[in-house]
Coordinates of C-alpha atoms and ligand atoms in Angstrom, one line a residue:
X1 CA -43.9 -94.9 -75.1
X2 CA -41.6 -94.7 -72.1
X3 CA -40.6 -97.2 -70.1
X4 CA -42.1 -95.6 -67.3
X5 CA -45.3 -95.2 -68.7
X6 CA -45.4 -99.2 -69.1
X7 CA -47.5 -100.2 -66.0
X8 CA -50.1 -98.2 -66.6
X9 CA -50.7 -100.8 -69.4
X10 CA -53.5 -103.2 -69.7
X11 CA -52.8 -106.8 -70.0
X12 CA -53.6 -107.3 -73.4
X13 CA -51.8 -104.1 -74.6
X14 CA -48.8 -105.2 -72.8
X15 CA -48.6 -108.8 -73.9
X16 CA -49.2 -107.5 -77.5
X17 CA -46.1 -105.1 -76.9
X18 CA -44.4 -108.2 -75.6
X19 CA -44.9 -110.3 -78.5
X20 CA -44.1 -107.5 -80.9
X21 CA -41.1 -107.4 -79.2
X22 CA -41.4 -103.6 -78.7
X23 CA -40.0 -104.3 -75.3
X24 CA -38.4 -107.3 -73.0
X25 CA -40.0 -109.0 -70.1
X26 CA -37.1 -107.6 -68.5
X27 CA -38.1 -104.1 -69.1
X28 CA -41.6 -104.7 -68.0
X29 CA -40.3 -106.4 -64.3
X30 CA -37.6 -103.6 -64.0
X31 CA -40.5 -100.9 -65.1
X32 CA -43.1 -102.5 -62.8
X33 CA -40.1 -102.2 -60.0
X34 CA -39.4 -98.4 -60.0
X35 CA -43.1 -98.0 -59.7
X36 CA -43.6 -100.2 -56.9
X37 CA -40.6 -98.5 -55.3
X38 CA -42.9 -95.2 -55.9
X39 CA -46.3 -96.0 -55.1
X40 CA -46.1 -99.2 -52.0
X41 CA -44.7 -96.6 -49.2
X42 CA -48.5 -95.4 -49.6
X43 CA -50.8 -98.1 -50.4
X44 CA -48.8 -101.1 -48.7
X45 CA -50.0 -103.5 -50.9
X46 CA -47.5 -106.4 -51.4
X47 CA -46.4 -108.8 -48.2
X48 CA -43.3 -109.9 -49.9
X49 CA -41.4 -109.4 -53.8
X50 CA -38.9 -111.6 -55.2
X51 CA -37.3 -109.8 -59.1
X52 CA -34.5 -111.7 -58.7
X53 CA -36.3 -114.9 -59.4
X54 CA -38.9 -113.0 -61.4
X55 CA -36.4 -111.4 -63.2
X56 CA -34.7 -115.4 -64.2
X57 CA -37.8 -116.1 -65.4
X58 CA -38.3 -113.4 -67.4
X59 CA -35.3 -114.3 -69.3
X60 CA -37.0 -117.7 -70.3
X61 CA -40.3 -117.4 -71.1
X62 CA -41.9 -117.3 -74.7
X63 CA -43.3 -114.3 -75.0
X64 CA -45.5 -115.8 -78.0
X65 CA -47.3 -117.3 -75.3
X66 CA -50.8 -116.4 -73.9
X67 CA -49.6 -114.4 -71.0
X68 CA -46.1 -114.7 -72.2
X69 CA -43.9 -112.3 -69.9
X70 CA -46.9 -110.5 -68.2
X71 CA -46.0 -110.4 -64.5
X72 CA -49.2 -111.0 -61.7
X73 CA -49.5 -110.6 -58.5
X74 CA -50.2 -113.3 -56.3
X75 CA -52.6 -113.2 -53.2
X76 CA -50.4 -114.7 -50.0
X77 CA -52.9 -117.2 -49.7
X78 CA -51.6 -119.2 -52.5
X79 CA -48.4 -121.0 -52.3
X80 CA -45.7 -119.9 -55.0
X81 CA -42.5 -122.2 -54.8
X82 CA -39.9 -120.9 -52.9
X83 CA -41.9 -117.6 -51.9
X84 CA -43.5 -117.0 -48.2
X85 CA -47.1 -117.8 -47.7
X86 CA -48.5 -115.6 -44.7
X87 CA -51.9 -115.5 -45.6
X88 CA -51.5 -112.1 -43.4
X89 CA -51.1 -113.9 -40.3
X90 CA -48.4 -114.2 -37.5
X91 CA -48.8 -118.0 -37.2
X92 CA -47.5 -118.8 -40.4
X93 CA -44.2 -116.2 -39.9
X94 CA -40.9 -117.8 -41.7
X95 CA -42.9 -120.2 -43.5
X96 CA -41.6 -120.8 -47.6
X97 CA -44.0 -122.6 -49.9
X98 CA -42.6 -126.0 -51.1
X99 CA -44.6 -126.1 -54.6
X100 CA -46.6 -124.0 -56.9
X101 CA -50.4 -124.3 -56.6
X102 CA -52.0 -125.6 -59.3
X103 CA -53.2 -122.0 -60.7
X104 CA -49.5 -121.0 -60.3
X105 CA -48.6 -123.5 -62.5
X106 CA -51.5 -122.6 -65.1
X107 CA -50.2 -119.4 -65.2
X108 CA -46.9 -120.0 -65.5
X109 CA -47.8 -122.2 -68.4
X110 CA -49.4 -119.5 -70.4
X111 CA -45.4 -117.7 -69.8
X112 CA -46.8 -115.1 -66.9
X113 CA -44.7 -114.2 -63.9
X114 CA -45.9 -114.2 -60.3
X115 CA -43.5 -112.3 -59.0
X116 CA -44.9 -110.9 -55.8
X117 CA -47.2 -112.0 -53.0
X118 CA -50.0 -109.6 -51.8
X119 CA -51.5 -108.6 -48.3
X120 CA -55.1 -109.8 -47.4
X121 CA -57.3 -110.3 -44.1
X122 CA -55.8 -112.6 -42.1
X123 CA -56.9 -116.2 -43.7
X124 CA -59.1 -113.9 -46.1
X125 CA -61.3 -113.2 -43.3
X126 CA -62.8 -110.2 -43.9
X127 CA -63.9 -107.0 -45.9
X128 CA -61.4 -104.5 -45.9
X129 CA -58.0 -105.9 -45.2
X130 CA -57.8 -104.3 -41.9
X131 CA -57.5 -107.7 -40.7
X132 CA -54.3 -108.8 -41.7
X133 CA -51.5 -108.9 -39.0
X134 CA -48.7 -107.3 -40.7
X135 CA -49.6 -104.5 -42.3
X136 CA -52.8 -101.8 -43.5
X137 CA -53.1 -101.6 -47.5
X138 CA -55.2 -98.2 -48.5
X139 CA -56.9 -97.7 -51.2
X140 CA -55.5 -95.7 -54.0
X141 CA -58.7 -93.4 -54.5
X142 CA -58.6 -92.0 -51.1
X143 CA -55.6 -93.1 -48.4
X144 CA -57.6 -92.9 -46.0
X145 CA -59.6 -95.5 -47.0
X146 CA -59.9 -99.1 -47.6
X147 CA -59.0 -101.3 -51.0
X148 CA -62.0 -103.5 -49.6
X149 CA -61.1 -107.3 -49.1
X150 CA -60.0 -109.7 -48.3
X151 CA -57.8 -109.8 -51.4
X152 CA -57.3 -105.7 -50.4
X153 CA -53.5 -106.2 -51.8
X154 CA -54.3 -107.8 -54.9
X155 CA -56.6 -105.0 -55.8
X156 CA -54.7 -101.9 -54.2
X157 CA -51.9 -103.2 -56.2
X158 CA -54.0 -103.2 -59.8
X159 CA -55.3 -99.9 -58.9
X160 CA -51.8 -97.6 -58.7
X161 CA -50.5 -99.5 -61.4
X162 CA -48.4 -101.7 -59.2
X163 CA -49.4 -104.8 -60.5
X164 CA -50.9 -105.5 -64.0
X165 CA -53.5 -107.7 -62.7
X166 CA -52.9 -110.0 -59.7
X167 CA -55.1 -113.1 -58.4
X168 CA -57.3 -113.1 -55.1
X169 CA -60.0 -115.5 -54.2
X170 CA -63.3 -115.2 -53.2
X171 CA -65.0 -116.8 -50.2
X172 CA -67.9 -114.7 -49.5
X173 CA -67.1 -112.1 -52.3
X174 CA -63.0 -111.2 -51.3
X175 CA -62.6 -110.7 -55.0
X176 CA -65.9 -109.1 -56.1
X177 CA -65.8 -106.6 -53.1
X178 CA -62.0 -105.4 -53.1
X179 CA -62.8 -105.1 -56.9
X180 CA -65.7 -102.9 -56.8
X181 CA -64.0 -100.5 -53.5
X182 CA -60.7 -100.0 -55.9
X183 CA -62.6 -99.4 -59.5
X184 CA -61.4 -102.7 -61.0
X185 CA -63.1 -105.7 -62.3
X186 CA -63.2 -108.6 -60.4
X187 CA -64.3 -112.1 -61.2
X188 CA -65.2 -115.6 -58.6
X189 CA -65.5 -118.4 -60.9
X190 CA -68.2 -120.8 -60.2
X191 CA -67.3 -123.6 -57.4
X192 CA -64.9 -126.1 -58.7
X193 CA -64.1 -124.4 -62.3
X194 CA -60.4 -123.2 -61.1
X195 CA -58.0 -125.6 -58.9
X196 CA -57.6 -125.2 -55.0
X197 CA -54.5 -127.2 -55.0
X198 CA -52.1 -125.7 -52.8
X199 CA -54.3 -122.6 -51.9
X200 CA -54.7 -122.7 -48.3
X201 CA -58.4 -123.4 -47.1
X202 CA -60.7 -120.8 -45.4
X203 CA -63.8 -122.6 -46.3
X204 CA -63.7 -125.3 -48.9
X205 CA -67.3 -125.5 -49.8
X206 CA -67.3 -121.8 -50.8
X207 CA -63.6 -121.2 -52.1
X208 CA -62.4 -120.0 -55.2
X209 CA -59.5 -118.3 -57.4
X210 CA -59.9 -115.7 -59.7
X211 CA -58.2 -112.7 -61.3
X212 CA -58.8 -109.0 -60.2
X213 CA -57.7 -106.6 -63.8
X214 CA -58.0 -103.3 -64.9
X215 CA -60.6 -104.7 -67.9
X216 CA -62.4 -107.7 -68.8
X217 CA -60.7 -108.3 -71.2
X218 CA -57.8 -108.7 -68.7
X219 CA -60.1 -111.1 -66.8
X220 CA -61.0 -113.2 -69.5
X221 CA -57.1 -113.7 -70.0
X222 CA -55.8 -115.0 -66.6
X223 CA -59.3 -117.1 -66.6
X224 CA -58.7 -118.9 -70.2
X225 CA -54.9 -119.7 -68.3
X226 CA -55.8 -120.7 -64.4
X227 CA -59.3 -122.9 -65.1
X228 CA -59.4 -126.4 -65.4
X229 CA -59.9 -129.9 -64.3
X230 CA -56.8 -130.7 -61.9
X231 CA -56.3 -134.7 -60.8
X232 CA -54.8 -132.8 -57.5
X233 CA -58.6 -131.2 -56.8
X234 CA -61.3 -133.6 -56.5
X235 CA -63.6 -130.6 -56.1
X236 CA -62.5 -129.4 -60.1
X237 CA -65.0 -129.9 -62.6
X238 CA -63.8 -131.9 -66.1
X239 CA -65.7 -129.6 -68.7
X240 CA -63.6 -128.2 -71.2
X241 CA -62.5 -125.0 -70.8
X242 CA -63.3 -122.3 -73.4
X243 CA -61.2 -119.0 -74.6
X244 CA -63.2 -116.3 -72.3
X245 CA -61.8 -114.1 -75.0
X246 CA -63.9 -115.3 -77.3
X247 CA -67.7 -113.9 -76.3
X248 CA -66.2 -110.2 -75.9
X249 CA -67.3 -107.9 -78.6
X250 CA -70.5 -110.1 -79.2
X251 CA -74.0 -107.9 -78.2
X252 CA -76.7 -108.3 -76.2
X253 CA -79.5 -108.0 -78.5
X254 CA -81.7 -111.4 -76.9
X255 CA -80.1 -111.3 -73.4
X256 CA -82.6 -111.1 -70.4
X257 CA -81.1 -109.7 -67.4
X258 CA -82.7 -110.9 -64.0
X259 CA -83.1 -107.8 -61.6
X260 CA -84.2 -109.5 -58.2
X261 CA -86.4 -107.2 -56.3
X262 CA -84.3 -108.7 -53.0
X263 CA -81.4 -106.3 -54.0
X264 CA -83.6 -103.2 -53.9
X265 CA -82.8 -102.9 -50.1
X266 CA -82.7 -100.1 -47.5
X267 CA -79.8 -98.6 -46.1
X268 CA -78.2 -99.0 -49.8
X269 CA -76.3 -95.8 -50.5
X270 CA -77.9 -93.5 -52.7
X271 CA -75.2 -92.7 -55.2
X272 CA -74.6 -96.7 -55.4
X273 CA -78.7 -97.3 -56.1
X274 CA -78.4 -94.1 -58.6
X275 CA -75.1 -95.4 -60.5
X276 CA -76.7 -99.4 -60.5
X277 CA -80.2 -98.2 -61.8
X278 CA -78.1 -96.0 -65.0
X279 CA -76.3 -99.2 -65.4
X280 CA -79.5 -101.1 -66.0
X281 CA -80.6 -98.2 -68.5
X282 CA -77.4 -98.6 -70.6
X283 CA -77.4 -102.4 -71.0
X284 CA -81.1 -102.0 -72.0
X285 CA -79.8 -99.7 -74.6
X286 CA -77.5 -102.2 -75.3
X287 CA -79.9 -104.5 -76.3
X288 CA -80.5 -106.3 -73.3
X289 CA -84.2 -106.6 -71.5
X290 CA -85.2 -106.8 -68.1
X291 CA -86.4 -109.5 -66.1
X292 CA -88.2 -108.8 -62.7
X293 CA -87.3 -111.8 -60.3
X294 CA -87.3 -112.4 -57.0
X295 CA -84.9 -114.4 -54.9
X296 CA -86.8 -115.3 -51.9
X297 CA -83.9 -116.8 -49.3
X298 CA -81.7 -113.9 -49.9
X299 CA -82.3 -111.9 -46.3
X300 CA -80.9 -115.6 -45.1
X301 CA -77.2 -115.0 -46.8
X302 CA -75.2 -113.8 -44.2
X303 CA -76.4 -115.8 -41.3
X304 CA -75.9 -118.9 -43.2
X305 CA -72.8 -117.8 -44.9
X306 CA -71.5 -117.4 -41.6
X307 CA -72.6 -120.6 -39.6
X308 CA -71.0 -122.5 -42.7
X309 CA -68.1 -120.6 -43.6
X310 CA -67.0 -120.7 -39.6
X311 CA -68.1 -124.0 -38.9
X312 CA -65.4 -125.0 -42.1
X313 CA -62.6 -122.7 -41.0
X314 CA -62.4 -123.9 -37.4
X315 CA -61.7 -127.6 -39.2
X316 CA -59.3 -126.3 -41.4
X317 CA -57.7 -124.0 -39.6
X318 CA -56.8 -127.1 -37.2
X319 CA -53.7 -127.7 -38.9
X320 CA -52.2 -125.1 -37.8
X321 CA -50.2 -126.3 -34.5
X322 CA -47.0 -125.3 -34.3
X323 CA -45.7 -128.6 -35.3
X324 CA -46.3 -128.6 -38.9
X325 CA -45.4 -125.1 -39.7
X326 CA -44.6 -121.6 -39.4
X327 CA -45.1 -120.0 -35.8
X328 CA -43.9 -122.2 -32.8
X329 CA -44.3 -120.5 -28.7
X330 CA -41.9 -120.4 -26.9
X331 CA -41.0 -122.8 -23.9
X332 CA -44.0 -125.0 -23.7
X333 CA -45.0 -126.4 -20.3
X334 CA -46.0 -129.9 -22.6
X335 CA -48.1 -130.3 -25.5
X336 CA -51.4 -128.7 -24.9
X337 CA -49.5 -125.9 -23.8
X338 CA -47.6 -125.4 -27.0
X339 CA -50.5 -126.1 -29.4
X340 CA -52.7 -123.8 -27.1
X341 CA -49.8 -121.0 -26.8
X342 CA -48.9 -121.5 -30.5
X343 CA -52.7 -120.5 -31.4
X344 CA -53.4 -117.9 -29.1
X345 CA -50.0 -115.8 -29.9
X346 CA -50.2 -116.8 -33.7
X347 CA -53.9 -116.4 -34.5
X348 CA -55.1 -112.2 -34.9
X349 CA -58.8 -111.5 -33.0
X350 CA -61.1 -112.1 -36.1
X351 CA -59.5 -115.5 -37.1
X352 CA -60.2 -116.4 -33.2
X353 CA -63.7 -115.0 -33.3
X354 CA -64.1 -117.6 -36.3
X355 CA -63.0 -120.3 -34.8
X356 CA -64.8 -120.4 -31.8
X357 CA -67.8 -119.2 -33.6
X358 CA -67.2 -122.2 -36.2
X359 CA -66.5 -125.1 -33.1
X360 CA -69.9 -123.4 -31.2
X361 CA -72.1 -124.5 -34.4
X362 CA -70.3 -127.9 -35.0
X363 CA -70.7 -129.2 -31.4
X364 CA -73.2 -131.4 -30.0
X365 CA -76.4 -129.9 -29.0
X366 CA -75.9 -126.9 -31.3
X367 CA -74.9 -129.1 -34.8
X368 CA -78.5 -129.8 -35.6
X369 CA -79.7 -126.4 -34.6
X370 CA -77.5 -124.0 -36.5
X371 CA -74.8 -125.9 -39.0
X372 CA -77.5 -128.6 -40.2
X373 CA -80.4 -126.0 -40.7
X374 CA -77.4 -123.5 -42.7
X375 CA -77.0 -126.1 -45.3
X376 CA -80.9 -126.7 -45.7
X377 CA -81.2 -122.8 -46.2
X378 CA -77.8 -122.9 -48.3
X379 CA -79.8 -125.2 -50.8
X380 CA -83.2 -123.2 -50.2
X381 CA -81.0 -120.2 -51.6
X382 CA -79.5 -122.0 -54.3
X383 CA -82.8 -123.4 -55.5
X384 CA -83.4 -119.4 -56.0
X385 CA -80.7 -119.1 -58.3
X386 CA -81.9 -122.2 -60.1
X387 CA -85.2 -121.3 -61.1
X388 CA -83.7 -117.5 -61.5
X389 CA -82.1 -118.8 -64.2
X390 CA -84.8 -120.3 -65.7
X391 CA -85.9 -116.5 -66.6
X392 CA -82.6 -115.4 -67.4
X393 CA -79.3 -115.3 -68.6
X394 CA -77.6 -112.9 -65.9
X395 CA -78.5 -111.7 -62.7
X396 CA -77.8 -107.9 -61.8
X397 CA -77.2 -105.8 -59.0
X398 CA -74.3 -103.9 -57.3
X399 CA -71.3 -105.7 -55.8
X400 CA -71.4 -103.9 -52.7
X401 CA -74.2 -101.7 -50.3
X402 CA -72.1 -98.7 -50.0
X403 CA -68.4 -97.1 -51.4
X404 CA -64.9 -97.6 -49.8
X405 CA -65.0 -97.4 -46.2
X406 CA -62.6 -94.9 -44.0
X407 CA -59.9 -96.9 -42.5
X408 CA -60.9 -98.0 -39.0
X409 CA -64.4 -97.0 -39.3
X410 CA -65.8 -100.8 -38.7
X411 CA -62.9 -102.6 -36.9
X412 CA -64.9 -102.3 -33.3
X413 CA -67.9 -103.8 -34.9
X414 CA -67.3 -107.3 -36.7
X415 CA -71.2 -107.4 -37.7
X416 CA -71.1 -104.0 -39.4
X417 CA -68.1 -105.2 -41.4
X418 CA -70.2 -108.7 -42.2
X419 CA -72.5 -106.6 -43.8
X420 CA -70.1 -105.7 -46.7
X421 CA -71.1 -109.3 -48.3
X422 CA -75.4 -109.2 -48.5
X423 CA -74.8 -109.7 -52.4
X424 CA -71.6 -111.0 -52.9
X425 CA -72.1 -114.2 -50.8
X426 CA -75.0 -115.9 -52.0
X427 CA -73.3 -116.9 -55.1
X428 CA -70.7 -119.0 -53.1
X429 CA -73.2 -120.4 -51.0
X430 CA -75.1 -121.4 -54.4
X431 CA -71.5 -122.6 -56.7
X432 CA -72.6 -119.8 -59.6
X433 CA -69.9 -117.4 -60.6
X434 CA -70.1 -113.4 -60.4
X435 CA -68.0 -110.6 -61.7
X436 CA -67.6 -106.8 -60.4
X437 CA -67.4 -104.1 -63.3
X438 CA -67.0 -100.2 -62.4
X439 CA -70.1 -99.0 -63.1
X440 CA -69.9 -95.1 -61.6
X441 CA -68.2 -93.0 -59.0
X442 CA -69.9 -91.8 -55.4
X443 CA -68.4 -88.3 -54.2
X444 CA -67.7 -88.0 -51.0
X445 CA -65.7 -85.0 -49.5
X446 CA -63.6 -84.3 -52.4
X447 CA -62.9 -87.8 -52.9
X448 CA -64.0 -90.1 -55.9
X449 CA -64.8 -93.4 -54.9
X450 CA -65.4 -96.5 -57.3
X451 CA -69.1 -98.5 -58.1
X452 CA -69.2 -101.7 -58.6
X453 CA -72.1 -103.6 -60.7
X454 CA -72.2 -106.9 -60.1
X455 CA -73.5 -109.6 -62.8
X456 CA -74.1 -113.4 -61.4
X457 CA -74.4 -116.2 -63.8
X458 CA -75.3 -119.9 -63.8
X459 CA -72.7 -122.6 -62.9
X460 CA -69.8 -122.9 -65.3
X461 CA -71.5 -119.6 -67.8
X462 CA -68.6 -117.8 -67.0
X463 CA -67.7 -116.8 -70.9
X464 CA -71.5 -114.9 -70.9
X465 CA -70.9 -112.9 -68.0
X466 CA -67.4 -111.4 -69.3
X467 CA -69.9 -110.9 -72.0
X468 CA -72.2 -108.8 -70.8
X469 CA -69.3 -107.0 -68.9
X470 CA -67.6 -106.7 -71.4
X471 CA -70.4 -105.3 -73.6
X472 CA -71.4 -102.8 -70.3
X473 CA -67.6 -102.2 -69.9
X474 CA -67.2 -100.6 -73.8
X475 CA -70.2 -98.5 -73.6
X476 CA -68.8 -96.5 -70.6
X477 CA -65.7 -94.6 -69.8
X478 CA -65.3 -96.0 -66.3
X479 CA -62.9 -98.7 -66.9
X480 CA -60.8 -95.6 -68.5
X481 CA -60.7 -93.5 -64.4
X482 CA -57.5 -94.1 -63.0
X483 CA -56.7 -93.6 -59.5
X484 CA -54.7 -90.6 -58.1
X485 CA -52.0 -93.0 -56.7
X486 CA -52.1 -94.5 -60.5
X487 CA -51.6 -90.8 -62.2
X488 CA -48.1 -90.4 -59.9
Ligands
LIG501 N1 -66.0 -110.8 -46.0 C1 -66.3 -112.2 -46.0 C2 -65.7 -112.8 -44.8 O1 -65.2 -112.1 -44.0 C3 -65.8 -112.8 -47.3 C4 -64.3 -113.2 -47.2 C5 -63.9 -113.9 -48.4 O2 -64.5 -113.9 -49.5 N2 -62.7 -114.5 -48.3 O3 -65.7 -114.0 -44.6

């Protein structure tokens, strides 16, 4: 194989290459740099690179390890030592991270790289990366489209071949949704089974890290690295964590697969509905039965998603003053001034809209109203999901109501691009984890654009739903499409 053809490589076929010593982590970085030289002037994935430091590393690590010499892109969310940390906004301009983050460290302990930082909504709000204050990241199917988001980067990236696999999180389905838009798979761990140390906050009650790959296998890998109890998140479960690897290849003869009839709503695209219901076809030829469910408190999950996840961003976004970090204005009158100046100059539209939006439902008069009812319906919702479960072992449906997006197309209307989440979100309001598996292709004037199936599973079952993805995943050729920006 040539060099060049290197980053068109999966994970696992790379690291085995690695550890066969067929080829040096050297020559993967400097491979993985001449294509990034190639591919970013069109997709504009990644906020900032660093191969000299990568390239140091590379020289070091143990390629016997897990992910020994496999480079991954980071989402600039989550603070790598030494590296900026925008999270796509102006505010934090000229800041450098002081230490890893907890997953950084996991990964660098299984021997990966992370040697570049990728661009995302600004403080990951958002669907389609649009959002971010420094630059647009398209999506490698279709330019004039988007990757989806918020982690649009991290999945633009994986999609030319730009990145082998990279790490977003997920909010209200940042990884699920950019996944599904950019033909990848995607996976949000359930709440509190992967560290938030030193990733900063959008929402801590709905947070989460996880990897976005060109297989499942791929997904299973960073996962069996970056999960774990950490004494630096209190939020981090202690259960053991198991080799993802392991369940792939197993079949689903005896697994019932919950198909809520919630998910069968209108406005769906019709390609998406057609390419979800063959999906359900295949994994009953796979073995798998069906389970007709309903999930009553669904048509609640974006209101209440969005009273809690703003009420919890316009407290964590406090922090950001001008004092601690990153963007300062210029000139202050006195101190109100400066924090008010620092905040209106440094924050983009969206993040404003939040936080006002967030203060609005946390204030007196309104608290009871709207932020105490959300978390009644919140647990309303994720009683759903608990007798769900009872039924099955999965929970199907697609990742997202309709294909990539053309750029611009939903930037004057914030509720339109809200939308993008109706069954991505309920899973962080509830704590279960979900993955996003290609599952088809919608065509749309000339252009082929990427399905997404999504598969929701109970708290900490993470290992079966890489199981049935994976199963889904090795029955189809979809994981196989590559992008035309990956074919350069
Ligand atoms: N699109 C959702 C939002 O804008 C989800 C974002 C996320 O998961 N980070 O809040």
């Amino acid at each position: 194989m040539s060099r060049s053809d290197l980053p068109a490589l999966t994970i696992a076929d790379l690291q085995s290459l690695l550890r066969r010593k067929e080829v040096s982590p050297r020559e993967v970085l400097e491979s993985l740099r001449a294509r990034i030289e190639q591919v970013e002037p069109k997709i504009e994935a990644y906020l900032s690179i660093d191969f000299e430091a990568a390239l140091k590393e590379a020289d070091k690590v143990d390629v016997n390890l897990p992910l020994g010499g496999v480079p991954i892109a980071i989402k600039d969310i989550i603070n790598v030592a030494g590296q900026p940390c925008t999270c796509g906004s102006k505010i934090l301009a000229g800041y450098r991270s002081p230490y890893d983050a907890t997953v950084i460290n996991n990964l660098r302990a299984a021997g990966a790289i992370p040697f570049g930082k990728t661009n995302m909504d600004e403080f990951a709000m958002g669907s389609s990366t649009e959002n971010s204050s420094i630059k647009v990241t398209k999506n490698p199917w279709d330019l004039s489209r988007v990757p989806g988001g918020s982690s649009g980067g991290s999945a633009a990236a994986v999609a030319a071949n730009a990145a082998f696999g990279a790490l977003g999180t997920d909010t209200g389905g940042s990884i699920r949704q950019p996944a599904s838009l950019s033909g990848l798979v995607g996976l949000k761990p359930s709440y509190g089974r992967v560290s938030r140390f030193g990733v900063i906050a959008f929402a801590s009650s709905l947070d989460q890290v996880g990897p976005l790959t060109k297989t499942t296998r791929d997904a299973a890998m960073i996962m069996s690295a970056i999960a774990g109890q950490d004494r630096h998140d209190s939020t981090s479960l202690p259960e053991p964590v198991p080799d993802y690897t392991k369940n792939l290849g197993r079949d689903l003869k005896g697994i019932k697969l919950g198909v809520p009839k919630e998910y069968r709503v209108e406005g769906i695209h019709p390609q998406i509905s057609a390419a979800v219901n063959a999906a359900v076809k295949q994994l009953e030829s796979l073995g798998a039965e069906m389970v007709h469910l309903s999930l009553p408190h669904t048509d609640y999950g974006i209101a209440v998603y969005y009273f809690i996840a703003t009420a919890e961003a316009s407290a964590n976004l406090a922090r950001f003053d001008g004092v601690r970090y990153g963007y300062r204005a210029k000139d202050p009158k006195d101190l109100l001034d400066h924090y008010g100046r620092t905040r209106e100059e440094g924050f983009g539209e969206e993040v404003k809209r939040r936080i006002i939006l967030g203060t609005y439902v946390l204030s007196s008069g309104y608290y009871d109203a709207y932020y105490v009812r959300a978390q009644k319906v919140r647990e309303l919702i994720r009683q759903d999901f608990v007798k769900a479960f009872e039924k099955c072992d999965a929970i199907i449906s697609p990742t997202s109501p309709e294909p990539a997006f053309k750029l611009g197309e939903r930037t004057a209307n914030p509720l339109a691009m809200y939308l993008a989440d109706i069954f991505t979100n309920t899973a962080n309001l509830a704590g279960i984890c979900g993955i996003s598996v290609p599952c088809g292709f919608a065509k749309e004037n000339g252009s082929q654009l990427p399905i997404g199936l999504q598969i929701l599973g109970k708290s900490l079952n993470e290992a079966r739903i890489l199981q049935i993805a994976h199963a889904y995943e090795q029955s189809t050729d979809w994981h196989r499409a590559r992008s035309p920006i990956a074919k350069l």
